[in-house]
Protein backbone atom coordinates (compact mmCIF):
# COMPACT_ATOMS: atom_id res chain seq x y z
CA UNK A 1 0.00 0.00 0.00
CA UNK A 2 1.31 3.44 -0.96
CA UNK A 3 0.09 6.94 -0.26
CA UNK A 4 0.87 10.46 -1.43
CA UNK A 5 0.99 12.92 1.48
CA UNK A 6 1.58 16.65 1.80
CA UNK A 7 3.72 18.18 4.54
CA UNK A 8 5.80 21.33 4.59
CA UNK A 9 4.46 22.37 1.19
CA UNK A 10 5.92 19.29 -0.50
CA UNK A 11 4.44 16.00 -1.65
CA UNK A 12 5.91 12.61 -0.70
CA UNK A 13 5.12 9.10 -1.93
CA UNK A 14 5.32 6.78 1.08
CA UNK A 15 4.68 3.16 1.98
CA UNK A 16 4.82 1.37 5.33
CA UNK A 17 8.36 1.11 6.71
CA UNK A 18 9.76 4.00 4.64
CA UNK A 19 12.03 6.60 6.20
CA UNK A 20 11.57 10.12 4.81
CA UNK A 21 13.17 13.49 5.48
CA UNK A 22 10.56 16.26 5.76
CA UNK A 23 10.63 19.94 6.65
CA UNK A 24 11.08 20.52 10.38
CA UNK A 25 8.10 19.47 12.52
CA UNK A 26 7.34 20.58 16.08
CA UNK A 27 7.87 17.13 17.58
CA UNK A 28 10.47 15.53 19.80
CA UNK A 29 12.43 12.37 18.99
CA UNK A 30 10.23 9.30 19.47
CA UNK A 31 6.94 11.22 19.18
CA UNK A 32 4.13 9.95 16.97
CA UNK A 33 3.02 12.18 14.07
CA UNK A 34 -0.06 11.94 11.89
CA UNK A 35 -0.30 13.24 8.34
CA UNK A 36 -3.96 14.00 7.52
CA UNK A 37 -3.44 15.49 4.07
CA UNK A 38 -3.46 12.33 1.95
CA UNK A 39 -3.87 13.07 -1.76
CA UNK A 40 -4.03 9.49 -3.05
CA UNK A 41 -3.88 5.88 -1.90
CA UNK A 42 -2.70 2.99 -4.08
CA UNK A 43 -3.53 -0.52 -2.87
CA UNK A 44 -2.55 -3.06 -5.52
CA UNK A 45 -4.69 -2.31 -8.56
CA UNK A 46 -7.13 -0.20 -6.55
CA UNK A 47 -6.42 3.54 -6.54
CA UNK A 48 -8.31 6.27 -4.69
CA UNK A 49 -7.73 9.95 -5.50
CA UNK A 50 -8.96 12.73 -3.26
CA UNK A 51 -10.58 16.01 -4.21
CA UNK A 52 -8.23 17.43 -2.95
CA UNK A 53 -7.72 14.97 -0.03
CA UNK A 54 -9.03 11.47 0.62
CA UNK A 55 -11.72 11.55 3.33
CA UNK A 56 -10.86 9.57 6.46
CA UNK A 57 -7.36 8.67 5.30
CA UNK A 58 -4.27 9.26 7.40
CA UNK A 59 -0.65 8.20 7.58
CA UNK A 60 0.98 7.60 10.97
CA UNK A 61 4.67 7.75 11.63
CA UNK A 62 7.22 8.27 14.37
CA UNK A 63 9.99 10.84 14.58
CA UNK A 64 13.42 9.22 14.40
CA UNK A 65 15.47 12.41 14.78
CA UNK A 66 15.65 16.09 13.97
CA UNK A 67 18.69 17.86 12.64
CA UNK A 68 20.12 20.20 10.07
CA UNK A 69 21.26 19.30 6.56
CA UNK A 70 24.61 19.89 4.92
CA UNK A 71 25.71 23.48 4.55
CA UNK A 72 25.20 25.15 1.21
CA UNK A 73 27.18 28.22 0.25
CA UNK A 74 25.54 31.17 -1.48
CA UNK A 75 28.12 33.34 -3.25
CA UNK A 76 27.24 36.67 -4.81
CA UNK A 77 29.61 38.73 -6.89
CA UNK A 78 29.42 41.75 -9.15
CA UNK A 79 32.37 41.91 -11.50
CA UNK A 80 34.58 45.00 -11.56
CA UNK A 81 32.82 46.52 -8.54
CA UNK A 82 34.59 44.77 -5.65
CA UNK A 83 31.33 43.30 -4.37
CA UNK A 84 31.58 39.80 -2.95
CA UNK A 85 29.33 38.16 -0.38
CA UNK A 86 29.36 34.59 0.96
CA UNK A 87 26.46 33.27 2.96
CA UNK A 88 25.94 29.80 4.40
CA UNK A 89 22.66 28.00 5.11
CA UNK A 90 21.70 24.71 6.78
CA UNK A 91 18.09 23.62 6.32
CA UNK A 92 16.46 21.99 9.37
CA UNK A 93 14.75 18.63 8.79
CA UNK A 94 12.88 15.89 10.64
CA UNK A 95 13.50 12.22 9.88
CA UNK A 96 10.21 10.27 10.05
CA UNK A 97 9.59 6.51 9.80
CA UNK A 98 6.18 5.60 8.35
CA UNK A 99 4.35 3.11 10.58
CA UNK A 100 0.88 2.68 9.08
CA UNK A 101 -1.43 3.87 6.32
CA UNK A 102 -5.17 3.89 7.03
CA UNK A 103 -7.78 4.52 4.37
PDB file of N, CA and C in Angstrom:
ATOM      1  N   UNK A   1       0.841  -1.177   0.000  1.00  0.00           N
ATOM      2  CA  UNK A   1       0.000   0.000   0.000  1.00  0.00           C
ATOM      3  C   UNK A   1       0.886   1.239   0.000  1.00  0.00           C
ATOM      4  N   UNK A   2       0.560   2.192  -0.867  1.00  0.00           N
ATOM      5  CA  UNK A   2       1.306   3.439  -0.963  1.00  0.00           C
ATOM      6  C   UNK A   2       0.345   4.598  -0.809  1.00  0.00           C
ATOM      7  N   UNK A   3       0.894   5.739  -0.413  1.00  0.00           N
ATOM      8  CA  UNK A   3       0.086   6.936  -0.265  1.00  0.00           C
ATOM      9  C   UNK A   3       0.910   8.145  -0.678  1.00  0.00           C
ATOM     10  N   UNK A   4       0.217   9.190  -1.112  1.00  0.00           N
ATOM     11  CA  UNK A   4       0.867  10.460  -1.426  1.00  0.00           C
ATOM     12  C   UNK A   4       0.385  11.452  -0.373  1.00  0.00           C
ATOM     13  N   UNK A   5       1.337  12.002   0.402  1.00  0.00           N
ATOM     14  CA  UNK A   5       0.989  12.925   1.477  1.00  0.00           C
ATOM     15  C   UNK A   5       1.596  14.295   1.217  1.00  0.00           C
ATOM     16  N   UNK A   6       1.059  15.294   1.902  1.00  0.00           N
ATOM     17  CA  UNK A   6       1.577  16.652   1.803  1.00  0.00           C
ATOM     18  C   UNK A   6       2.011  17.096   3.187  1.00  0.00           C
ATOM     19  N   UNK A   7       3.240  17.576   3.306  1.00  0.00           N
ATOM     20  CA  UNK A   7       3.721  18.179   4.539  1.00  0.00           C
ATOM     21  C   UNK A   7       4.823  19.179   4.198  1.00  0.00           C
ATOM     22  N   UNK A   8       4.788  20.307   4.839  1.00  0.00           N
ATOM     23  CA  UNK A   8       5.804  21.328   4.593  1.00  0.00           C
ATOM     24  C   UNK A   8       5.752  21.887   3.193  1.00  0.00           C
ATOM     25  N   UNK A   9       4.591  21.840   2.547  1.00  0.00           N
ATOM     26  CA  UNK A   9       4.460  22.373   1.193  1.00  0.00           C
ATOM     27  C   UNK A   9       5.019  21.465   0.115  1.00  0.00           C
ATOM     28  N   UNK A  10       5.369  20.232   0.472  1.00  0.00           N
ATOM     29  CA  UNK A  10       5.919  19.286  -0.499  1.00  0.00           C
ATOM     30  C   UNK A  10       5.124  18.000  -0.465  1.00  0.00           C
ATOM     31  N   UNK A  11       5.159  17.260  -1.553  1.00  0.00           N
ATOM     32  CA  UNK A  11       4.441  15.998  -1.648  1.00  0.00           C
ATOM     33  C   UNK A  11       5.435  14.841  -1.596  1.00  0.00           C
ATOM     34  N   UNK A  12       5.052  13.777  -0.873  1.00  0.00           N
ATOM     35  CA  UNK A  12       5.908  12.611  -0.698  1.00  0.00           C
ATOM     36  C   UNK A  12       5.108  11.354  -1.003  1.00  0.00           C
ATOM     37  N   UNK A  13       5.712  10.409  -1.728  1.00  0.00           N
ATOM     38  CA  UNK A  13       5.122   9.097  -1.929  1.00  0.00           C
ATOM     39  C   UNK A  13       5.717   8.173  -0.873  1.00  0.00           C
ATOM     40  N   UNK A  14       4.844   7.587  -0.040  1.00  0.00           N
ATOM     41  CA  UNK A  14       5.320   6.779   1.081  1.00  0.00           C
ATOM     42  C   UNK A  14       4.625   5.429   1.092  1.00  0.00           C
ATOM     43  N   UNK A  15       5.280   4.464   1.692  1.00  0.00           N
ATOM     44  CA  UNK A  15       4.682   3.162   1.983  1.00  0.00           C
ATOM     45  C   UNK A  15       5.123   2.778   3.391  1.00  0.00           C
ATOM     46  N   UNK A  16       4.518   1.750   3.961  1.00  0.00           N
ATOM     47  CA  UNK A  16       4.824   1.368   5.333  1.00  0.00           C
ATOM     48  C   UNK A  16       6.280   0.932   5.448  1.00  0.00           C
ATOM     49  N   UNK A  17       6.959   1.437   6.481  1.00  0.00           N
ATOM     50  CA  UNK A  17       8.363   1.106   6.706  1.00  0.00           C
ATOM     51  C   UNK A  17       9.340   2.086   6.085  1.00  0.00           C
ATOM     52  N   UNK A  18       8.870   3.018   5.269  1.00  0.00           N
ATOM     53  CA  UNK A  18       9.760   3.999   4.644  1.00  0.00           C
ATOM     54  C   UNK A  18      10.277   4.997   5.672  1.00  0.00           C
ATOM     55  N   UNK A  19      11.459   5.529   5.406  1.00  0.00           N
ATOM     56  CA  UNK A  19      12.028   6.604   6.201  1.00  0.00           C
ATOM     57  C   UNK A  19      12.170   7.806   5.279  1.00  0.00           C
ATOM     58  N   UNK A  20      11.543   8.927   5.662  1.00  0.00           N
ATOM     59  CA  UNK A  20      11.575  10.121   4.813  1.00  0.00           C
ATOM     60  C   UNK A  20      12.116  11.299   5.613  1.00  0.00           C
ATOM     61  N   UNK A  21      12.688  12.250   4.901  1.00  0.00           N
ATOM     62  CA  UNK A  21      13.170  13.491   5.482  1.00  0.00           C
ATOM     63  C   UNK A  21      12.197  14.587   5.067  1.00  0.00           C
ATOM     64  N   UNK A  22      11.541  15.219   6.038  1.00  0.00           N
ATOM     65  CA  UNK A  22      10.556  16.261   5.759  1.00  0.00           C
ATOM     66  C   UNK A  22      11.029  17.571   6.384  1.00  0.00           C
ATOM     67  N   UNK A  23      10.343  18.653   6.029  1.00  0.00           N
ATOM     68  CA  UNK A  23      10.632  19.939   6.647  1.00  0.00           C
ATOM     69  C   UNK A  23      10.396  19.829   8.150  1.00  0.00           C
ATOM     70  N   UNK A  24      11.092  20.642   8.925  1.00  0.00           N
ATOM     71  CA  UNK A  24      11.078  20.520  10.382  1.00  0.00           C
ATOM     72  C   UNK A  24       9.660  20.545  10.950  1.00  0.00           C
ATOM     73  N   UNK A  25       9.375  19.560  11.819  1.00  0.00           N
ATOM     74  CA  UNK A  25       8.101  19.471  12.520  1.00  0.00           C
ATOM     75  C   UNK A  25       8.314  19.810  13.995  1.00  0.00           C
ATOM     76  N   UNK A  26       7.263  20.296  14.647  1.00  0.00           N
ATOM     77  CA  UNK A  26       7.341  20.584  16.082  1.00  0.00           C
ATOM     78  C   UNK A  26       7.058  19.310  16.861  1.00  0.00           C
ATOM     79  N   UNK A  27       8.011  18.410  16.878  1.00  0.00           N
ATOM     80  CA  UNK A  27       7.872  17.133  17.581  1.00  0.00           C
ATOM     81  C   UNK A  27       9.243  16.700  18.085  1.00  0.00           C
ATOM     82  N   UNK A  28       9.237  16.039  19.229  1.00  0.00           N
ATOM     83  CA  UNK A  28      10.470  15.529  19.805  1.00  0.00           C
ATOM     84  C   UNK A  28      10.791  14.148  19.221  1.00  0.00           C
ATOM     85  N   UNK A  29      12.033  13.697  19.442  1.00  0.00           N
ATOM     86  CA  UNK A  29      12.432  12.368  18.988  1.00  0.00           C
ATOM     87  C   UNK A  29      11.576  11.311  19.679  1.00  0.00           C
ATOM     88  N   UNK A  30      11.058  10.362  18.913  1.00  0.00           N
ATOM     89  CA  UNK A  30      10.229   9.297  19.466  1.00  0.00           C
ATOM     90  C   UNK A  30       8.741   9.614  19.475  1.00  0.00           C
ATOM     91  N   UNK A  31       8.357  10.857  19.198  1.00  0.00           N
ATOM     92  CA  UNK A  31       6.937  11.219  19.177  1.00  0.00           C
ATOM     93  C   UNK A  31       6.245  10.624  17.959  1.00  0.00           C
ATOM     94  N   UNK A  32       4.944  10.423  18.090  1.00  0.00           N
ATOM     95  CA  UNK A  32       4.131   9.952  16.965  1.00  0.00           C
ATOM     96  C   UNK A  32       3.561  11.162  16.226  1.00  0.00           C
ATOM     97  N   UNK A  33       3.584  11.106  14.898  1.00  0.00           N
ATOM     98  CA  UNK A  33       3.019  12.177  14.074  1.00  0.00           C
ATOM     99  C   UNK A  33       1.985  11.575  13.133  1.00  0.00           C
ATOM    100  N   UNK A  34       0.988  12.381  12.799  1.00  0.00           N
ATOM    101  CA  UNK A  34      -0.064  11.940  11.892  1.00  0.00           C
ATOM    102  C   UNK A  34      -0.156  12.935  10.745  1.00  0.00           C
ATOM    103  N   UNK A  35      -0.144  12.422   9.531  1.00  0.00           N
ATOM    104  CA  UNK A  35      -0.304  13.242   8.338  1.00  0.00           C
ATOM    105  C   UNK A  35      -1.724  13.035   7.827  1.00  0.00           C
ATOM    106  N   UNK A  36      -2.562  14.095   7.906  1.00  0.00           N
ATOM    107  CA  UNK A  36      -3.961  13.995   7.516  1.00  0.00           C
ATOM    108  C   UNK A  36      -4.201  14.369   6.060  1.00  0.00           C
ATOM    109  N   UNK A  37      -3.273  15.098   5.457  1.00  0.00           N
ATOM    110  CA  UNK A  37      -3.439  15.493   4.067  1.00  0.00           C
ATOM    111  C   UNK A  37      -2.921  14.385   3.159  1.00  0.00           C
ATOM    112  N   UNK A  38      -3.796  13.448   2.833  1.00  0.00           N
ATOM    113  CA  UNK A  38      -3.456  12.330   1.953  1.00  0.00           C
ATOM    114  C   UNK A  38      -4.132  12.590   0.613  1.00  0.00           C
ATOM    115  N   UNK A  39      -3.332  12.743  -0.437  1.00  0.00           N
ATOM    116  CA  UNK A  39      -3.875  13.070  -1.762  1.00  0.00           C
ATOM    117  C   UNK A  39      -4.348  11.847  -2.513  1.00  0.00           C
ATOM    118  N   UNK A  40      -3.674  10.710  -2.327  1.00  0.00           N
ATOM    119  CA  UNK A  40      -4.032   9.493  -3.053  1.00  0.00           C
ATOM    120  C   UNK A  40      -3.558   8.278  -2.281  1.00  0.00           C
ATOM    121  N   UNK A  41      -4.273   7.168  -2.496  1.00  0.00           N
ATOM    122  CA  UNK A  41      -3.884   5.885  -1.899  1.00  0.00           C
ATOM    123  C   UNK A  41      -3.902   4.831  -3.002  1.00  0.00           C
ATOM    124  N   UNK A  42      -2.811   4.061  -3.091  1.00  0.00           N
ATOM    125  CA  UNK A  42      -2.695   2.994  -4.080  1.00  0.00           C
ATOM    126  C   UNK A  42      -2.574   1.683  -3.318  1.00  0.00           C
ATOM    127  N   UNK A  43      -3.531   0.781  -3.525  1.00  0.00           N
ATOM    128  CA  UNK A  43      -3.526  -0.517  -2.866  1.00  0.00           C
ATOM    129  C   UNK A  43      -3.662  -1.582  -3.950  1.00  0.00           C
ATOM    130  N   UNK A  44      -2.530  -2.093  -4.424  1.00  0.00           N
ATOM    131  CA  UNK A  44      -2.547  -3.063  -5.524  1.00  0.00           C
ATOM    132  C   UNK A  44      -3.034  -2.398  -6.798  1.00  0.00           C
ATOM    133  N   UNK A  45      -4.132  -2.898  -7.353  1.00  0.00           N
ATOM    134  CA  UNK A  45      -4.694  -2.306  -8.565  1.00  0.00           C
ATOM    135  C   UNK A  45      -5.773  -1.272  -8.249  1.00  0.00           C
ATOM    136  N   UNK A  46      -6.099  -1.129  -6.973  1.00  0.00           N
ATOM    137  CA  UNK A  46      -7.133  -0.201  -6.554  1.00  0.00           C
ATOM    138  C   UNK A  46      -6.505   1.139  -6.171  1.00  0.00           C
ATOM    139  N   UNK A  47      -6.966   2.223  -6.795  1.00  0.00           N
ATOM    140  CA  UNK A  47      -6.418   3.545  -6.544  1.00  0.00           C
ATOM    141  C   UNK A  47      -7.545   4.500  -6.186  1.00  0.00           C
ATOM    142  N   UNK A  48      -7.326   5.284  -5.129  1.00  0.00           N
ATOM    143  CA  UNK A  48      -8.311   6.274  -4.694  1.00  0.00           C
ATOM    144  C   UNK A  48      -7.640   7.635  -4.705  1.00  0.00           C
ATOM    145  N   UNK A  49      -8.227   8.579  -5.456  1.00  0.00           N
ATOM    146  CA  UNK A  49      -7.730   9.945  -5.504  1.00  0.00           C
ATOM    147  C   UNK A  49      -8.685  10.847  -4.755  1.00  0.00           C
ATOM    148  N   UNK A  50      -8.142  11.802  -4.007  1.00  0.00           N
ATOM    149  CA  UNK A  50      -8.965  12.734  -3.258  1.00  0.00           C
ATOM    150  C   UNK A  50      -9.261  13.985  -4.058  1.00  0.00           C
ATOM    151  N   UNK A  51     -10.241  14.735  -3.569  1.00  0.00           N
ATOM    152  CA  UNK A  51     -10.582  16.006  -4.211  1.00  0.00           C
ATOM    153  C   UNK A  51     -10.654  17.111  -3.180  1.00  0.00           C
ATOM    154  N   UNK A  52      -9.638  17.698  -2.679  1.00  0.00           N
ATOM    155  CA  UNK A  52      -8.229  17.431  -2.948  1.00  0.00           C
ATOM    156  C   UNK A  52      -7.626  16.349  -2.056  1.00  0.00           C
ATOM    157  N   UNK A  53      -8.280  16.005  -0.911  1.00  0.00           N
ATOM    158  CA  UNK A  53      -7.719  14.970  -0.035  1.00  0.00           C
ATOM    159  C   UNK A  53      -8.711  13.828   0.093  1.00  0.00           C
ATOM    160  N   UNK A  54      -8.200  12.651   0.432  1.00  0.00           N
ATOM    161  CA  UNK A  54      -9.031  11.467   0.624  1.00  0.00           C
ATOM    162  C   UNK A  54      -9.676  11.559   2.011  1.00  0.00           C
ATOM    163  N   UNK A  55     -11.007  11.451   2.061  1.00  0.00           N
ATOM    164  CA  UNK A  55     -11.724  11.553   3.331  1.00  0.00           C
ATOM    165  C   UNK A  55     -11.414  10.360   4.227  1.00  0.00           C
ATOM    166  N   UNK A  56     -11.101  10.629   5.487  1.00  0.00           N
ATOM    167  CA  UNK A  56     -10.863   9.572   6.464  1.00  0.00           C
ATOM    168  C   UNK A  56      -9.523   8.878   6.358  1.00  0.00           C
ATOM    169  N   UNK A  57      -8.663   9.313   5.462  1.00  0.00           N
ATOM    170  CA  UNK A  57      -7.360   8.670   5.297  1.00  0.00           C
ATOM    171  C   UNK A  57      -6.308   9.409   6.121  1.00  0.00           C
ATOM    172  N   UNK A  58      -5.372   8.650   6.673  1.00  0.00           N
ATOM    173  CA  UNK A  58      -4.268   9.258   7.404  1.00  0.00           C
ATOM    174  C   UNK A  58      -3.055   8.342   7.350  1.00  0.00           C
ATOM    175  N   UNK A  59      -1.905   8.939   7.551  1.00  0.00           N
ATOM    176  CA  UNK A  59      -0.647   8.201   7.583  1.00  0.00           C
ATOM    177  C   UNK A  59      -0.002   8.492   8.929  1.00  0.00           C
ATOM    178  N   UNK A  60       0.369   7.437   9.656  1.00  0.00           N
ATOM    179  CA  UNK A  60       0.976   7.597  10.972  1.00  0.00           C
ATOM    180  C   UNK A  60       2.447   7.227  10.896  1.00  0.00           C
ATOM    181  N   UNK A  61       3.244   8.007  11.606  1.00  0.00           N
ATOM    182  CA  UNK A  61       4.673   7.754  11.635  1.00  0.00           C
ATOM    183  C   UNK A  61       5.250   8.143  12.972  1.00  0.00           C
ATOM    184  N   UNK A  62       6.535   7.887  13.134  1.00  0.00           N
ATOM    185  CA  UNK A  62       7.222   8.266  14.367  1.00  0.00           C
ATOM    186  C   UNK A  62       8.501   9.013  14.002  1.00  0.00           C
ATOM    187  N   UNK A  63       8.820  10.008  14.818  1.00  0.00           N
ATOM    188  CA  UNK A  63       9.990  10.837  14.578  1.00  0.00           C
ATOM    189  C   UNK A  63      11.231  10.069  15.010  1.00  0.00           C
ATOM    190  N   UNK A  64      12.166   9.902  14.092  1.00  0.00           N
ATOM    191  CA  UNK A  64      13.421   9.222  14.401  1.00  0.00           C
ATOM    192  C   UNK A  64      14.418  10.225  14.975  1.00  0.00           C
ATOM    193  N   UNK A  65      14.588  11.362  14.275  1.00  0.00           N
ATOM    194  CA  UNK A  65      15.475  12.407  14.775  1.00  0.00           C
ATOM    195  C   UNK A  65      15.217  13.702  14.034  1.00  0.00           C
ATOM    196  N   UNK A  66      15.695  14.779  14.610  1.00  0.00           N
ATOM    197  CA  UNK A  66      15.647  16.088  13.974  1.00  0.00           C
ATOM    198  C   UNK A  66      17.071  16.592  13.858  1.00  0.00           C
ATOM    199  N   UNK A  67      17.332  17.353  12.821  1.00  0.00           N
ATOM    200  CA  UNK A  67      18.689  17.855  12.644  1.00  0.00           C
ATOM    201  C   UNK A  67      18.729  18.930  11.582  1.00  0.00           C
ATOM    202  N   UNK A  68      19.936  19.219  11.128  1.00  0.00           N
ATOM    203  CA  UNK A  68      20.122  20.199  10.067  1.00  0.00           C
ATOM    204  C   UNK A  68      20.946  19.556   8.958  1.00  0.00           C
ATOM    205  N   UNK A  69      20.605  19.891   7.719  1.00  0.00           N
ATOM    206  CA  UNK A  69      21.258  19.303   6.561  1.00  0.00           C
ATOM    207  C   UNK A  69      22.656  19.861   6.346  1.00  0.00           C
ATOM    208  N   UNK A  70      23.273  19.423   5.259  1.00  0.00           N
ATOM    209  CA  UNK A  70      24.607  19.894   4.919  1.00  0.00           C
ATOM    210  C   UNK A  70      24.553  21.376   4.570  1.00  0.00           C
ATOM    211  N   UNK A  71      25.648  22.056   4.821  1.00  0.00           N
ATOM    212  CA  UNK A  71      25.709  23.485   4.554  1.00  0.00           C
ATOM    213  C   UNK A  71      25.831  23.741   3.062  1.00  0.00           C
ATOM    214  N   UNK A  72      25.038  24.689   2.589  1.00  0.00           N
ATOM    215  CA  UNK A  72      25.201  25.155   1.215  1.00  0.00           C
ATOM    216  C   UNK A  72      25.771  26.565   1.279  1.00  0.00           C
ATOM    217  N   UNK A  73      26.557  26.904   0.313  1.00  0.00           N
ATOM    218  CA  UNK A  73      27.178  28.222   0.251  1.00  0.00           C
ATOM    219  C   UNK A  73      26.522  29.027  -0.858  1.00  0.00           C
ATOM    220  N   UNK A  74      26.113  30.244  -0.514  1.00  0.00           N
ATOM    221  CA  UNK A  74      25.537  31.173  -1.483  1.00  0.00           C
ATOM    222  C   UNK A  74      26.572  32.263  -1.705  1.00  0.00           C
ATOM    223  N   UNK A  75      27.071  32.380  -2.942  1.00  0.00           N
ATOM    224  CA  UNK A  75      28.124  33.335  -3.254  1.00  0.00           C
ATOM    225  C   UNK A  75      27.597  34.325  -4.268  1.00  0.00           C
ATOM    226  N   UNK A  76      27.672  35.607  -3.904  1.00  0.00           N
ATOM    227  CA  UNK A  76      27.238  36.665  -4.809  1.00  0.00           C
ATOM    228  C   UNK A  76      28.442  37.517  -5.170  1.00  0.00           C
ATOM    229  N   UNK A  77      28.486  37.924  -6.435  1.00  0.00           N
ATOM    230  CA  UNK A  77      29.612  38.728  -6.893  1.00  0.00           C
ATOM    231  C   UNK A  77      29.177  39.610  -8.048  1.00  0.00           C
ATOM    232  N   UNK A  78      29.646  40.855  -8.019  1.00  0.00           N
ATOM    233  CA  UNK A  78      29.422  41.749  -9.150  1.00  0.00           C
ATOM    234  C   UNK A  78      30.796  42.088  -9.719  1.00  0.00           C
ATOM    235  N   UNK A  79      31.030  41.701 -10.941  1.00  0.00           N
ATOM    236  CA  UNK A  79      32.368  41.907 -11.500  1.00  0.00           C
ATOM    237  C   UNK A  79      32.727  43.399 -11.619  1.00  0.00           C
ATOM    238  N   UNK A  80      33.984  43.670 -11.430  1.00  0.00           N
ATOM    239  CA  UNK A  80      34.581  45.003 -11.563  1.00  0.00           C
ATOM    240  C   UNK A  80      34.078  46.014 -10.549  1.00  0.00           C
ATOM    241  N   UNK A  81      33.351  45.596  -9.546  1.00  0.00           N
ATOM    242  CA  UNK A  81      32.824  46.521  -8.538  1.00  0.00           C
ATOM    243  C   UNK A  81      33.364  46.229  -7.144  1.00  0.00           C
ATOM    244  N   UNK A  82      34.055  45.109  -6.959  1.00  0.00           N
ATOM    245  CA  UNK A  82      34.593  44.769  -5.651  1.00  0.00           C
ATOM    246  C   UNK A  82      33.539  44.250  -4.684  1.00  0.00           C
ATOM    247  N   UNK A  83      32.415  43.797  -5.215  1.00  0.00           N
ATOM    248  CA  UNK A  83      31.327  43.305  -4.366  1.00  0.00           C
ATOM    249  C   UNK A  83      31.360  41.789  -4.329  1.00  0.00           C
ATOM    250  N   UNK A  84      31.590  41.246  -3.141  1.00  0.00           N
ATOM    251  CA  UNK A  84      31.583  39.795  -2.954  1.00  0.00           C
ATOM    252  C   UNK A  84      30.935  39.488  -1.615  1.00  0.00           C
ATOM    253  N   UNK A  85      29.995  38.567  -1.605  1.00  0.00           N
ATOM    254  CA  UNK A  85      29.328  38.158  -0.377  1.00  0.00           C
ATOM    255  C   UNK A  85      29.199  36.635  -0.353  1.00  0.00           C
ATOM    256  N   UNK A  86      29.544  36.026   0.771  1.00  0.00           N
ATOM    257  CA  UNK A  86      29.361  34.592   0.956  1.00  0.00           C
ATOM    258  C   UNK A  86      28.417  34.388   2.126  1.00  0.00           C
ATOM    259  N   UNK A  87      27.426  33.559   1.913  1.00  0.00           N
ATOM    260  CA  UNK A  87      26.459  33.271   2.962  1.00  0.00           C
ATOM    261  C   UNK A  87      26.264  31.764   3.017  1.00  0.00           C
ATOM    262  N   UNK A  88      26.163  31.225   4.224  1.00  0.00           N
ATOM    263  CA  UNK A  88      25.939  29.802   4.396  1.00  0.00           C
ATOM    264  C   UNK A  88      24.536  29.547   4.922  1.00  0.00           C
ATOM    265  N   UNK A  89      24.009  28.361   4.645  1.00  0.00           N
ATOM    266  CA  UNK A  89      22.663  28.005   5.109  1.00  0.00           C
ATOM    267  C   UNK A  89      22.592  26.501   5.355  1.00  0.00           C
ATOM    268  N   UNK A  90      21.957  26.121   6.475  1.00  0.00           N
ATOM    269  CA  UNK A  90      21.698  24.714   6.779  1.00  0.00           C
ATOM    270  C   UNK A  90      20.209  24.570   7.039  1.00  0.00           C
ATOM    271  N   UNK A  91      19.536  23.781   6.221  1.00  0.00           N
ATOM    272  CA  UNK A  91      18.088  23.620   6.320  1.00  0.00           C
ATOM    273  C   UNK A  91      17.739  22.601   7.401  1.00  0.00           C
ATOM    274  N   UNK A  92      16.868  22.964   8.352  1.00  0.00           N
ATOM    275  CA  UNK A  92      16.460  21.994   9.367  1.00  0.00           C
ATOM    276  C   UNK A  92      15.509  20.941   8.778  1.00  0.00           C
ATOM    277  N   UNK A  93      15.596  19.713   9.294  1.00  0.00           N
ATOM    278  CA  UNK A  93      14.748  18.630   8.795  1.00  0.00           C
ATOM    279  C   UNK A  93      14.310  17.751   9.959  1.00  0.00           C
ATOM    280  N   UNK A  94      13.324  16.910   9.691  1.00  0.00           N
ATOM    281  CA  UNK A  94      12.880  15.892  10.636  1.00  0.00           C
ATOM    282  C   UNK A  94      12.844  14.570   9.893  1.00  0.00           C
ATOM    283  N   UNK A  95      13.463  13.557  10.463  1.00  0.00           N
ATOM    284  CA  UNK A  95      13.499  12.221   9.877  1.00  0.00           C
ATOM    285  C   UNK A  95      12.340  11.425  10.466  1.00  0.00           C
ATOM    286  N   UNK A  96      11.431  10.938   9.610  1.00  0.00           N
ATOM    287  CA  UNK A  96      10.214  10.269  10.053  1.00  0.00           C
ATOM    288  C   UNK A  96      10.163   8.864   9.455  1.00  0.00           C
ATOM    289  N   UNK A  97       9.831   7.876  10.287  1.00  0.00           N
ATOM    290  CA  UNK A  97       9.590   6.514   9.797  1.00  0.00           C
ATOM    291  C   UNK A  97       8.091   6.294   9.733  1.00  0.00           C
ATOM    292  N   UNK A  98       7.606   5.822   8.568  1.00  0.00           N
ATOM    293  CA  UNK A  98       6.183   5.601   8.354  1.00  0.00           C
ATOM    294  C   UNK A  98       5.792   4.271   8.982  1.00  0.00           C
ATOM    295  N   UNK A  99       4.791   4.309   9.886  1.00  0.00           N
ATOM    296  CA  UNK A  99       4.352   3.106  10.581  1.00  0.00           C
ATOM    297  C   UNK A  99       3.134   2.474   9.937  1.00  0.00           C
ATOM    298  N   UNK A 100       2.109   3.272   9.630  1.00  0.00           N
ATOM    299  CA  UNK A 100       0.879   2.680   9.085  1.00  0.00           C
ATOM    300  C   UNK A 100       0.153   3.664   8.178  1.00  0.00           C
ATOM    301  N   UNK A 101      -0.593   3.103   7.237  1.00  0.00           N
ATOM    302  CA  UNK A 101      -1.434   3.868   6.323  1.00  0.00           C
ATOM    303  C   UNK A 101      -2.861   3.362   6.508  1.00  0.00           C
ATOM    304  N   UNK A 102      -3.762   4.279   6.862  1.00  0.00           N
ATOM    305  CA  UNK A 102      -5.171   3.887   7.026  1.00  0.00           C
ATOM    306  C   UNK A 102      -6.006   4.637   6.016  1.00  0.00           C
ATOM    307  N   UNK A 103      -6.931   3.913   5.393  1.00  0.00           N
ATOM    308  CA  UNK A 103      -7.777   4.522   4.368  1.00  0.00           C
ATOM    309  C   UNK A 103      -9.234   4.493   4.801  1.00  0.00           C
TER     310      UNK A 103
END
